[in-house]
Short mmCIF file of C-alpha atoms in Angstrom, two decimals:
data_model
loop_
_atom_site.label_atom_id
_atom_site.label_comp_id
_atom_site.label_asym_id
_atom_site.label_seq_id
_atom_site.Cartn_x
_atom_site.Cartn_y
_atom_site.Cartn_z
CA MET U 1 31.04 -36.66 -9.05
CA ILE U 2 30.99 -33.62 -6.75
CA LEU U 3 28.39 -31.06 -7.82
CA PHE U 4 28.88 -27.30 -7.78
CA GLN U 5 26.20 -26.70 -10.41
CA CYS U 6 23.69 -24.93 -8.18
CA ASP U 7 22.70 -24.24 -4.57
CA TYR U 8 19.87 -26.76 -4.35
CA ASN U 9 21.64 -30.04 -5.04
CA GLU U 10 20.98 -31.26 -1.50
CA GLY U 11 17.78 -31.63 0.52
CA ALA U 12 17.22 -29.54 3.63
CA HIS U 13 19.25 -28.48 6.64
CA PRO U 14 19.23 -31.21 9.35
CA LYS U 15 17.43 -28.92 11.80
CA VAL U 16 14.64 -28.45 9.28
CA MET U 17 14.34 -32.19 8.75
CA GLU U 18 14.37 -32.82 12.51
CA LYS U 19 11.53 -30.34 12.98
CA MET U 20 9.57 -31.91 10.12
CA LEU U 21 9.89 -35.36 11.71
CA GLU U 22 9.12 -34.03 15.19
CA THR U 23 5.86 -32.47 13.98
CA ASN U 24 4.99 -35.16 11.42
CA MET U 25 1.97 -36.58 13.26
CA GLU U 26 0.52 -33.25 14.36
CA GLN U 27 -2.98 -32.50 13.19
CA THR U 28 -3.25 -28.96 11.89
CA PRO U 29 -5.54 -26.92 9.63
CA GLY U 30 -4.47 -26.89 5.99
CA TYR U 31 -3.48 -24.28 3.42
CA GLY U 32 -1.15 -22.28 5.65
CA GLU U 33 -3.69 -21.49 8.36
CA ASP U 34 -1.83 -23.38 11.08
CA ALA U 35 0.15 -22.25 14.12
CA HIS U 36 3.53 -23.00 12.48
CA CYS U 37 2.82 -20.70 9.53
CA ARG U 38 1.56 -17.99 11.87
CA HIS U 39 4.68 -18.26 14.02
CA ALA U 40 6.99 -18.26 10.99
CA ALA U 41 5.25 -15.16 9.66
CA GLU U 42 5.67 -13.48 13.06
CA LEU U 43 9.40 -14.30 13.05
CA ILE U 44 9.80 -12.83 9.56
CA ARG U 45 7.88 -9.68 10.48
CA LYS U 46 10.13 -9.32 13.53
CA ALA U 47 13.25 -9.77 11.38
CA CYS U 48 11.89 -7.04 9.07
CA SER U 49 11.01 -4.76 12.02
CA ASP U 50 7.49 -4.28 10.66
CA ASP U 51 4.43 -5.98 12.14
CA THR U 52 2.16 -4.71 9.33
CA LEU U 53 3.71 -6.92 6.64
CA ALA U 54 1.70 -9.69 5.02
CA VAL U 55 3.69 -12.93 4.79
CA HIS U 56 2.65 -15.86 2.61
CA PHE U 57 4.41 -19.15 2.00
CA LEU U 58 4.51 -20.52 -1.55
CA VAL U 59 5.94 -23.77 -2.83
CA GLY U 60 8.64 -22.44 -5.17
CA GLY U 61 10.31 -19.51 -6.90
CA THR U 62 8.50 -19.69 -10.23
CA GLN U 63 5.15 -19.87 -8.43
CA ALA U 64 6.17 -16.90 -6.28
CA ASN U 65 7.23 -14.81 -9.27
CA MET U 66 4.19 -15.52 -11.42
CA THR U 67 1.73 -15.17 -8.52
CA VAL U 68 3.10 -11.83 -7.31
CA ILE U 69 3.27 -10.39 -10.82
CA ASP U 70 -0.19 -11.59 -11.84
CA ALA U 71 -1.71 -10.32 -8.59
CA ALA U 72 -0.20 -6.86 -9.17
CA LEU U 73 -0.90 -6.31 -12.87
CA ARG U 74 -3.97 -5.76 -14.99
CA SER U 75 -4.14 -7.41 -18.40
CA HIS U 76 -2.65 -4.46 -20.32
CA GLN U 77 0.31 -4.06 -17.97
CA GLY U 78 3.81 -5.54 -18.05
CA VAL U 79 6.82 -6.00 -15.81
CA VAL U 80 10.23 -4.46 -16.44
CA SER U 81 13.17 -6.85 -16.10
CA ALA U 82 16.83 -7.02 -16.99
CA GLN U 83 17.39 -9.11 -20.12
CA SER U 84 19.18 -11.61 -17.89
CA GLY U 85 16.35 -11.64 -15.34
CA HIS U 86 15.08 -15.01 -14.17
CA ILE U 87 11.51 -14.33 -15.30
CA ASN U 88 12.80 -13.40 -18.75
CA VAL U 89 15.19 -16.31 -19.28
CA HIS U 90 14.66 -19.27 -16.98
CA GLU U 91 10.94 -19.68 -16.31
CA THR U 92 9.69 -20.93 -19.67
CA GLY U 93 7.61 -17.81 -20.21
CA ALA U 94 5.58 -18.43 -17.04
CA VAL U 95 4.76 -14.74 -16.58
CA GLU U 96 3.88 -14.25 -20.23
CA SER U 97 1.70 -17.36 -20.19
CA LEU U 98 -0.54 -15.35 -17.83
CA GLY U 99 -0.85 -12.53 -20.35
CA HIS U 100 1.73 -10.11 -18.95
CA LYS U 101 4.62 -9.09 -21.17
CA VAL U 102 8.12 -9.04 -19.70
CA LEU U 103 9.61 -5.72 -20.82
CA SER U 104 13.28 -6.62 -20.91
CA VAL U 105 16.01 -3.99 -20.95
CA PRO U 106 19.83 -4.10 -21.11
CA HIS U 107 21.67 -4.68 -17.86
CA LYS U 108 25.01 -4.07 -16.21
CA ASP U 109 26.20 -7.31 -14.63
CA GLY U 110 22.59 -8.37 -14.14
CA LYS U 111 21.37 -5.09 -12.62
CA LEU U 112 18.87 -2.42 -13.62
CA ASP U 113 19.25 1.21 -12.65
CA ALA U 114 16.71 3.89 -11.85
CA GLY U 115 17.56 5.91 -14.95
CA GLN U 116 16.64 3.04 -17.24
CA VAL U 117 13.31 2.58 -15.50
CA GLU U 118 12.47 6.28 -15.70
CA GLN U 119 13.48 6.47 -19.35
CA LEU U 120 11.35 3.45 -20.26
CA TYR U 121 8.31 4.76 -18.39
CA LEU U 122 8.54 8.27 -19.84
CA ALA U 123 8.98 6.89 -23.36
CA HIS U 124 5.72 5.01 -22.87
CA ILE U 125 3.57 7.82 -21.49
CA LYS U 126 4.92 10.39 -23.97
CA ASP U 127 4.19 8.14 -26.94
CA ASP U 128 1.15 9.42 -28.85
CA SER U 129 0.12 5.79 -29.32
CA PHE U 130 0.73 4.75 -25.71
CA GLU U 131 -2.51 2.79 -25.53
CA HIS U 132 -1.24 0.51 -28.31
CA THR U 133 1.70 -0.69 -26.24
CA VAL U 134 2.06 -2.54 -22.95
CA GLN U 135 2.05 -0.25 -19.93
CA PRO U 136 5.00 -0.65 -17.53
CA LYS U 137 3.59 -1.14 -14.02
CA MET U 138 6.10 -3.26 -12.09
CA VAL U 139 9.88 -3.42 -11.87
CA TYR U 140 11.38 -6.85 -11.21
CA ILE U 141 14.89 -7.22 -9.80
CA SER U 142 16.69 -10.06 -8.07
CA ASN U 143 19.23 -9.86 -5.29
CA PRO U 144 21.68 -11.45 -5.81
CA THR U 145 21.27 -11.17 -9.57
CA GLU U 146 21.75 -13.98 -12.08
CA TYR U 147 25.41 -12.94 -12.13
CA GLY U 148 25.76 -13.07 -8.36
CA THR U 149 26.03 -9.29 -8.12
CA LEU U 150 24.37 -7.20 -5.42
CA TYR U 151 22.31 -4.05 -5.40
CA SER U 152 23.59 -1.36 -3.06
CA ARG U 153 21.46 0.60 -0.65
CA LYS U 154 21.74 3.66 -2.91
CA GLU U 155 20.68 1.69 -6.00
CA ILE U 156 17.59 0.32 -4.23
CA GLU U 157 16.73 3.76 -2.85
CA ASP U 158 16.94 5.24 -6.35
CA LEU U 159 14.84 2.46 -7.90
CA SER U 160 12.26 2.76 -5.14
CA SER U 161 12.10 6.53 -5.57
CA VAL U 162 11.50 6.29 -9.32
CA CYS U 163 8.89 3.57 -8.87
CA ARG U 164 6.98 5.61 -6.31
CA LYS U 165 7.24 8.75 -8.43
CA TYR U 166 5.51 7.05 -11.36
CA GLY U 167 3.24 4.62 -9.52
CA LEU U 168 5.21 1.45 -10.33
CA TYR U 169 5.56 -1.53 -8.01
CA LEU U 170 9.07 -2.62 -7.02
CA PHE U 171 9.38 -6.40 -6.68
CA MET U 172 12.56 -8.15 -5.52
CA ASP U 173 13.13 -11.84 -6.23
CA GLY U 174 15.01 -13.12 -3.20
CA ALA U 175 15.52 -16.75 -4.18
CA ARG U 176 19.15 -16.40 -3.01
CA LEU U 177 18.54 -13.53 -0.62
CA GLY U 178 20.35 -15.17 2.30
CA TYR U 179 23.57 -15.39 0.32
CA GLY U 180 23.22 -11.74 -0.64
CA LEU U 181 22.66 -10.60 2.93
CA ALA U 182 25.65 -12.63 4.14
CA ALA U 183 28.07 -11.32 1.50
CA PRO U 184 30.95 -9.20 2.84
CA ASP U 185 30.15 -6.25 0.57
CA ASN U 186 26.39 -6.20 1.25
CA ASP U 187 24.82 -3.13 2.84
CA LEU U 188 21.15 -4.20 2.74
CA ASP U 189 19.05 -5.78 5.47
CA LEU U 190 15.49 -7.03 5.78
CA PRO U 191 14.05 -3.87 7.41
CA PHE U 192 15.51 -1.80 4.57
CA LEU U 193 13.94 -4.08 1.94
CA ALA U 194 10.57 -3.94 3.69
CA GLN U 195 10.72 -0.13 3.58
CA HIS U 196 11.76 0.19 -0.07
CA CYS U 197 10.16 -2.74 -1.91
CA ASP U 198 6.43 -3.12 -2.42
CA VAL U 199 6.93 -6.87 -2.28
CA PHE U 200 9.89 -9.24 -2.05
CA TYR U 201 10.46 -12.81 -1.11
CA ILE U 202 12.85 -14.72 1.09
CA GLY U 203 14.14 -17.81 -0.66
CA GLY U 204 14.04 -21.12 1.16
CA THR U 205 14.56 -23.66 -1.64
CA LYS U 206 18.15 -22.52 -2.22
CA VAL U 207 18.90 -21.57 1.38
CA GLY U 208 18.29 -24.53 3.66
CA ALA U 209 14.65 -25.48 3.08
CA LEU U 210 13.46 -28.60 1.31
CA PHE U 211 11.25 -26.30 -0.75
CA GLY U 212 9.37 -23.05 -0.37
CA GLU U 213 9.61 -19.25 -0.49
CA ALA U 214 8.24 -16.61 1.88
CA VAL U 215 6.54 -13.73 0.04
CA VAL U 216 6.59 -10.50 2.05
CA ILE U 217 4.13 -7.78 1.02
CA ALA U 218 4.47 -4.20 2.25
CA ASN U 219 2.14 -2.39 -0.17
CA GLU U 220 -1.45 -2.41 1.05
CA GLU U 221 -2.81 -2.58 -2.51
CA LEU U 222 -1.05 -5.90 -3.11
CA LYS U 223 -2.18 -7.53 0.14
CA LYS U 224 -5.84 -7.65 -0.87
CA ASP U 225 -7.06 -11.04 -2.13
CA PHE U 226 -3.51 -12.37 -2.47
CA ARG U 227 -4.49 -15.84 -1.21
CA TYR U 228 -6.92 -16.17 -4.12
CA PHE U 229 -4.01 -15.71 -6.49
CA ILE U 230 -1.82 -18.20 -4.60
CA LYS U 231 -4.49 -20.84 -4.94
CA GLN U 232 -5.30 -20.04 -8.56
CA LYS U 233 -1.64 -20.16 -9.63
CA GLY U 234 -0.86 -23.47 -7.96
CA GLY U 235 1.33 -22.05 -5.22
CA MET U 236 -0.82 -23.04 -2.23
CA LEU U 237 0.10 -26.26 -0.45
CA ALA U 238 -2.68 -28.27 1.21
CA LYS U 239 -0.22 -29.36 3.90
CA GLY U 240 0.80 -25.74 4.33
CA ARG U 241 2.38 -26.36 7.70
CA LEU U 242 5.30 -28.02 5.90
CA LEU U 243 6.26 -24.58 4.62
CA GLY U 244 5.65 -22.86 7.94
CA ILE U 245 7.72 -25.40 9.85
CA GLN U 246 10.69 -24.86 7.55
CA PHE U 247 10.69 -21.06 7.80
CA GLU U 248 9.94 -21.27 11.51
CA THR U 249 13.15 -23.29 11.90
CA LEU U 250 15.23 -21.12 9.55
CA PHE U 251 14.26 -17.92 11.36
CA GLU U 252 14.83 -19.23 14.87
CA ASP U 253 18.26 -18.62 16.40
CA ASN U 254 19.52 -16.85 13.25
CA LEU U 255 19.89 -20.15 11.37
CA TYR U 256 19.08 -18.58 7.98
CA MET U 257 21.97 -16.14 8.19
CA GLU U 258 24.31 -18.65 9.80
CA ILE U 259 24.03 -21.18 6.99
CA SER U 260 24.13 -18.45 4.33
CA GLY U 261 27.42 -17.30 5.82
CA HIS U 262 28.82 -20.81 5.49
CA ALA U 263 28.21 -20.74 1.72
CA ILE U 264 29.81 -17.32 1.40
CA ARG U 265 32.92 -18.34 3.34
CA LEU U 266 33.51 -21.34 1.07
CA ALA U 267 32.79 -19.29 -2.05
CA GLU U 268 35.44 -16.79 -0.96
CA LYS U 269 37.91 -19.63 -0.52
CA LEU U 270 37.15 -21.10 -3.93
CA ARG U 271 37.12 -17.70 -5.65
CA GLY U 272 40.56 -16.99 -4.24
CA ALA U 273 41.88 -20.28 -5.62
CA PHE U 274 40.65 -19.49 -9.14
CA LEU U 275 42.21 -16.04 -9.02
CA GLU U 276 45.49 -17.39 -7.63
CA LYS U 277 45.59 -19.82 -10.54
CA GLY U 278 45.31 -16.83 -12.88
CA TYR U 279 41.71 -17.34 -13.97
CA PRO U 280 39.84 -14.01 -14.06
CA MET U 281 36.15 -13.63 -13.33
CA LEU U 282 33.50 -12.91 -15.94
CA VAL U 283 31.73 -10.81 -13.30
CA GLU U 284 33.12 -9.59 -10.01
CA ASN U 285 30.97 -10.50 -7.01
CA ARG U 286 31.28 -11.71 -3.42
CA THR U 287 28.25 -14.00 -3.24
CA ASN U 288 27.96 -17.77 -3.64
CA GLN U 289 28.02 -17.81 -7.45
CA ILE U 290 31.50 -17.76 -8.99
CA PHE U 291 32.08 -17.17 -12.72
CA PRO U 292 35.72 -17.96 -13.58
CA ILE U 293 37.05 -17.87 -17.15
CA ILE U 294 38.93 -21.12 -17.63
CA PRO U 295 40.78 -22.79 -20.54
CA ASP U 296 38.58 -25.41 -22.19
CA ALA U 297 41.23 -28.09 -21.70
CA VAL U 298 41.23 -27.46 -17.94
CA LEU U 299 37.43 -27.48 -17.84
CA GLU U 300 37.36 -30.83 -19.57
CA LYS U 301 39.68 -32.27 -16.93
CA LEU U 302 37.77 -30.73 -14.02
CA GLY U 303 34.51 -31.99 -15.52
CA GLU U 304 35.62 -35.57 -14.92
CA LYS U 305 35.15 -35.07 -11.17
CA TYR U 306 33.15 -31.87 -10.66
CA GLY U 307 29.81 -30.57 -11.90
CA TYR U 308 29.52 -26.92 -12.93
CA CYS U 309 27.26 -24.83 -15.20
CA TYR U 310 28.38 -23.51 -18.57
CA GLN U 311 27.84 -19.76 -18.83
CA GLU U 312 29.28 -18.49 -22.10
CA ARG U 313 32.17 -18.73 -24.55
CA VAL U 314 34.80 -16.04 -24.07
CA ASP U 315 37.20 -16.85 -26.94
CA ASP U 316 38.36 -19.81 -29.02
CA THR U 317 40.00 -21.56 -26.07
CA HIS U 318 38.30 -20.18 -22.94
CA SER U 319 34.82 -20.43 -21.43
CA ALA U 320 33.12 -18.76 -18.49
CA VAL U 321 31.41 -21.23 -16.17
CA ARG U 322 29.54 -21.03 -12.88
CA PHE U 323 30.50 -22.79 -9.67
CA CYS U 324 28.00 -22.51 -6.80
CA THR U 325 28.45 -23.11 -3.11
CA SER U 326 25.52 -23.55 -0.74
CA TRP U 327 24.52 -23.95 2.89
CA ALA U 328 25.30 -27.67 2.46
CA THR U 329 28.65 -27.49 0.63
CA LEU U 330 31.32 -29.52 2.39
CA GLU U 331 34.62 -27.78 3.00
CA GLU U 332 36.45 -30.99 2.15
CA ASN U 333 34.87 -30.93 -1.31
CA VAL U 334 35.99 -27.34 -1.85
CA ASP U 335 39.49 -28.35 -0.74
CA LYS U 336 39.50 -31.26 -3.21
CA LEU U 337 38.52 -28.96 -6.05
CA ILE U 338 41.19 -26.44 -5.08
CA GLU U 339 43.84 -29.15 -4.97
CA ASP U 340 42.84 -30.52 -8.38
CA LEU U 341 42.76 -26.98 -9.73
CA LYS U 342 46.35 -26.45 -8.62
CA ASN U 343 47.41 -29.61 -10.43
CA CYS U 344 45.70 -28.79 -13.73
#
């Protein structure tokens, strides 16, 4: 069975593993206060062109999301998310288990827009009974989205402008950020995100690391006491250097972008094969998540050899599914799938 279900089926990039083995017997301080974490943070600040950023390494995406949100919000405040947002659908209510309501709103291919945010906020403050409802205080987006779509520079600028106008925090989930930045239609970069987001994170788990995410905080209000929240929410690793070493490796010699580009190239190849076969896409995107609409009979045959994720039923005989490529996807496996697709 060849798996295209997600972008974390494999372990870590060989260079990451080599560095982990090379440094295995080093003695270092714990909890991220070692030289590797400091160096990795310096590399990330350099990539963002901002040496004032706070950079923290957490063990996973759910821990990053819940820690950032809980650190930013008071008990009566909530976070705005697309209905399809990861925190709203795929984290078992982790944010809400901390007492913060996820204020979900309709989306367009996984994205929010500034107008929605402004409308929601104004509806709250103009309500005579505003104190009886949860106060919007943070806007959560992901890039790429759950549908593999990307925010444009203009969309982020507009969201950032609305958030700053009304005193809301803008938080970007970057679990797949590398694949977004490497996409051919992307116009964002790390310096731009550091300027327009109050906080975002750079995903490692899905982009070459064994595990771990790098949380990048620009807003001074959110920097204070953040390590307390990391510890309290279970995101702090005693052997913190294991996180630092991984991001140190990924951000040396442009490895992070190089391996992200590999996933995008193979996704483009696979996407083209689906389209050539006559299978349209549920959502148009150019990232590493592909959502073809395929006859159920063909899916059943492909499922004998290939793993994919079911997305949704389209009609009585067709379903939309997700195929994912990653930094570790083998071109020969993509070629095998394409060949079998042609023969179905």
